[in-house]
mmCIF file of C-alpha atoms in Angstrom:
data_model
loop_
_atom_site.group_PDB
_atom_site.id
_atom_site.type_symbol
_atom_site.label_atom_id
_atom_site.label_comp_id
_atom_site.label_asym_id
_atom_site.label_seq_id
_atom_site.Cartn_x
_atom_site.Cartn_y
_atom_site.Cartn_z
ATOM 1 C CA GLN A 1 -14.556 -0.244 22.123
ATOM 2 C CA VAL A 2 -12.357 -2.095 19.667
ATOM 3 C CA GLN A 3 -8.945 -3.089 20.880
ATOM 4 C CA LEU A 4 -6.069 -4.281 18.748
ATOM 5 C CA VAL A 5 -3.063 -5.782 20.458
ATOM 6 C CA GLU A 6 0.158 -6.612 18.644
ATOM 7 C CA SER A 7 2.630 -9.173 19.851
ATOM 8 C CA GLY A 8 5.638 -11.086 18.623
ATOM 9 C CA GLY A 9 8.118 -8.294 18.172
ATOM 10 C CA GLY A 10 11.667 -8.516 19.355
ATOM 11 C CA LEU A 11 15.296 -8.620 18.362
ATOM 12 C CA VAL A 12 16.370 -10.871 15.527
ATOM 13 C CA GLN A 13 19.505 -11.267 13.476
ATOM 14 C CA ALA A 14 19.537 -10.340 9.804
ATOM 15 C CA GLY A 15 18.252 -13.215 7.715
ATOM 16 C CA GLY A 16 16.098 -14.487 10.519
ATOM 17 C CA SER A 17 12.355 -14.712 10.900
ATOM 18 C CA LEU A 18 9.709 -13.318 13.175
ATOM 19 C CA ARG A 19 5.945 -13.664 13.328
ATOM 20 C CA LEU A 20 3.788 -10.834 14.541
ATOM 21 C CA ALA A 21 0.229 -11.278 15.710
ATOM 22 C CA CYS A 22 -2.614 -8.827 16.066
ATOM 23 C CA THR A 23 -5.614 -9.859 18.107
ATOM 24 C CA ALA A 24 -8.839 -7.887 17.955
ATOM 25 C CA SER A 25 -11.466 -7.648 20.645
ATOM 26 C CA GLY A 26 -14.506 -5.587 21.500
ATOM 27 C CA ARG A 27 -18.249 -5.806 20.973
ATOM 28 C CA SER A 28 -18.267 -3.358 18.096
ATOM 29 C CA PHE A 29 -15.501 -5.025 16.153
ATOM 30 C CA SER A 30 -16.416 -5.603 12.523
ATOM 31 C CA SER A 31 -13.565 -5.530 10.086
ATOM 32 C CA TYR A 32 -13.452 -5.532 6.316
ATOM 33 C CA ALA A 33 -9.681 -5.602 6.186
ATOM 34 C CA MET A 34 -6.665 -5.587 8.434
ATOM 35 C CA GLY A 35 -3.346 -4.010 7.702
ATOM 36 C CA TRP A 36 0.179 -3.850 8.980
ATOM 37 C CA PHE A 37 2.171 -0.639 8.953
ATOM 38 C CA ARG A 38 5.579 0.240 10.282
ATOM 39 C CA GLN A 39 7.363 3.338 11.417
ATOM 40 C CA ALA A 40 11.123 3.625 11.663
ATOM 41 C CA PRO A 41 12.783 6.279 13.835
ATOM 42 C CA GLY A 42 12.463 9.695 12.256
ATOM 43 C CA LYS A 43 10.297 8.437 9.421
ATOM 44 C CA GLU A 44 6.627 8.377 8.570
ATOM 45 C CA ARG A 45 4.338 5.427 9.061
ATOM 46 C CA VAL A 46 4.245 3.331 5.903
ATOM 47 C CA PHE A 47 2.210 0.473 4.545
ATOM 48 C CA VAL A 48 3.525 -3.061 4.874
ATOM 49 C CA ALA A 49 0.700 -5.483 4.114
ATOM 50 C CA ALA A 50 -3.074 -5.813 4.171
ATOM 51 C CA ILE A 51 -5.628 -8.569 3.949
ATOM 52 C CA ILE A 52 -9.312 -8.465 3.062
ATOM 53 C CA LEU A 53 -10.720 -10.747 5.700
ATOM 54 C CA SER A 54 -13.647 -12.285 3.848
ATOM 55 C CA GLY A 55 -11.736 -13.434 0.802
ATOM 56 C CA GLY A 56 -8.178 -13.478 2.023
ATOM 57 C CA ILE A 57 -6.964 -11.192 -0.745
ATOM 58 C CA THR A 58 -3.629 -9.684 0.197
ATOM 59 C CA ASP A 59 -1.461 -6.775 -0.794
ATOM 60 C CA TYR A 60 2.140 -6.004 0.074
ATOM 61 C CA ALA A 61 4.556 -3.157 -0.103
ATOM 62 C CA ASP A 62 7.219 -3.720 -2.741
ATOM 63 C CA SER A 63 9.890 -3.692 -0.059
ATOM 64 C CA VAL A 64 8.503 -6.810 1.620
ATOM 65 C CA LYS A 65 7.108 -8.838 -1.277
ATOM 66 C CA GLY A 66 8.435 -12.359 -1.251
ATOM 67 C CA ARG A 67 9.605 -12.030 2.338
ATOM 68 C CA PHE A 68 6.499 -11.204 4.382
ATOM 69 C CA THR A 69 3.166 -13.003 4.475
ATOM 70 C CA ILE A 70 -0.041 -11.722 6.009
ATOM 71 C CA SER A 71 -2.710 -14.183 7.098
ATOM 72 C CA ARG A 72 -5.724 -14.378 9.346
ATOM 73 C CA ASP A 73 -7.366 -16.818 11.735
ATOM 74 C CA TYR A 74 -11.065 -16.109 12.139
ATOM 75 C CA ALA A 75 -11.454 -18.411 15.123
ATOM 76 C CA LYS A 76 -8.802 -16.519 17.043
ATOM 77 C CA ASN A 77 -9.775 -13.114 15.667
ATOM 78 C CA THR A 78 -6.127 -12.683 14.846
ATOM 79 C CA VAL A 79 -4.063 -11.472 11.922
ATOM 80 C CA TYR A 80 -0.465 -12.521 11.512
ATOM 81 C CA LEU A 81 2.538 -11.129 9.740
ATOM 82 C CA GLN A 82 5.164 -13.736 9.016
ATOM 83 C CA MET A 83 8.454 -11.991 8.342
ATOM 84 C CA ASN A 84 11.275 -13.948 6.757
ATOM 85 C CA SER A 85 14.708 -12.963 5.496
ATOM 86 C CA LEU A 86 14.663 -9.949 7.745
ATOM 87 C CA LYS A 87 16.946 -7.036 7.004
ATOM 88 C CA PRO A 88 18.204 -4.238 9.239
ATOM 89 C CA GLU A 89 16.040 -1.820 7.256
ATOM 90 C CA ASP A 90 12.982 -3.705 8.496
ATOM 91 C CA THR A 91 13.668 -2.317 11.952
ATOM 92 C CA ALA A 92 10.637 -0.317 13.040
ATOM 93 C CA ILE A 93 7.641 -0.250 15.274
ATOM 94 C CA TYR A 94 5.000 -2.382 13.615
ATOM 95 C CA TYR A 95 1.343 -1.470 13.966
ATOM 96 C CA CYS A 96 -1.754 -3.402 13.057
ATOM 97 C CA ALA A 97 -4.912 -1.632 12.002
ATOM 98 C CA SER A 98 -8.505 -2.429 11.177
ATOM 99 C CA VAL A 99 -10.937 -0.864 8.736
ATOM 100 C CA ALA A 100 -14.660 -1.575 8.758
ATOM 101 C CA THR A 101 -15.386 -0.527 5.183
ATOM 102 C CA ARG A 102 -13.783 -0.473 1.764
ATOM 103 C CA GLY A 103 -11.001 2.005 1.306
ATOM 104 C CA VAL A 104 -7.476 2.587 0.112
ATOM 105 C CA LEU A 105 -5.837 -0.067 2.208
ATOM 106 C CA THR A 106 -2.325 1.227 1.703
ATOM 107 C CA ALA A 107 -3.209 4.524 3.353
ATOM 108 C CA PRO A 108 -3.097 4.868 7.141
ATOM 109 C CA ALA A 109 -6.003 7.317 7.018
ATOM 110 C CA ALA A 110 -8.305 4.581 5.750
ATOM 111 C CA TYR A 111 -8.140 2.642 9.003
ATOM 112 C CA ASN A 112 -10.434 3.080 11.976
ATOM 113 C CA TYR A 113 -8.537 1.331 14.738
ATOM 114 C CA TRP A 114 -4.887 0.903 15.597
ATOM 115 C CA GLY A 115 -2.862 -1.180 17.969
ATOM 116 C CA GLN A 116 -0.168 0.190 20.226
ATOM 117 C CA GLY A 117 2.667 -1.187 18.126
ATOM 118 C CA THR A 118 5.369 -3.753 18.672
ATOM 119 C CA GLN A 119 9.070 -3.163 18.205
ATOM 120 C CA VAL A 120 10.989 -5.182 15.640
ATOM 121 C CA THR A 121 14.741 -4.788 15.638
ATOM 122 C CA VAL A 122 16.933 -6.538 13.088
ATOM 123 C CA SER A 123 20.628 -6.588 13.797
ATOM 124 C CA SER A 124 23.291 -6.814 11.116
#
């Protein structure tokens, strides 16, 4: 089975930075793209960023453009989300996800595997 494990969440002050990591494992793991999503209390899970692993092409939600950067490290089988200039509205549980084939990468339904999530809390 494929396992995705997020790490790096925590409490940070507004304006600060945090880097999340998502490490994939499992014999069957074969990913076309990886994405980050977040879910705030009482709200739906929404797209944050995605990266096509082979070419490194990225996409971001408008709310995080210029502040967040998604990247990958093939050797470590890990995808990162560097979050800068954090705002209280960034507070959410952040999930990483993997998709094996082409799809609409901004849509949660496109992804095959999900991590358990990591909490990010930004204080004002």
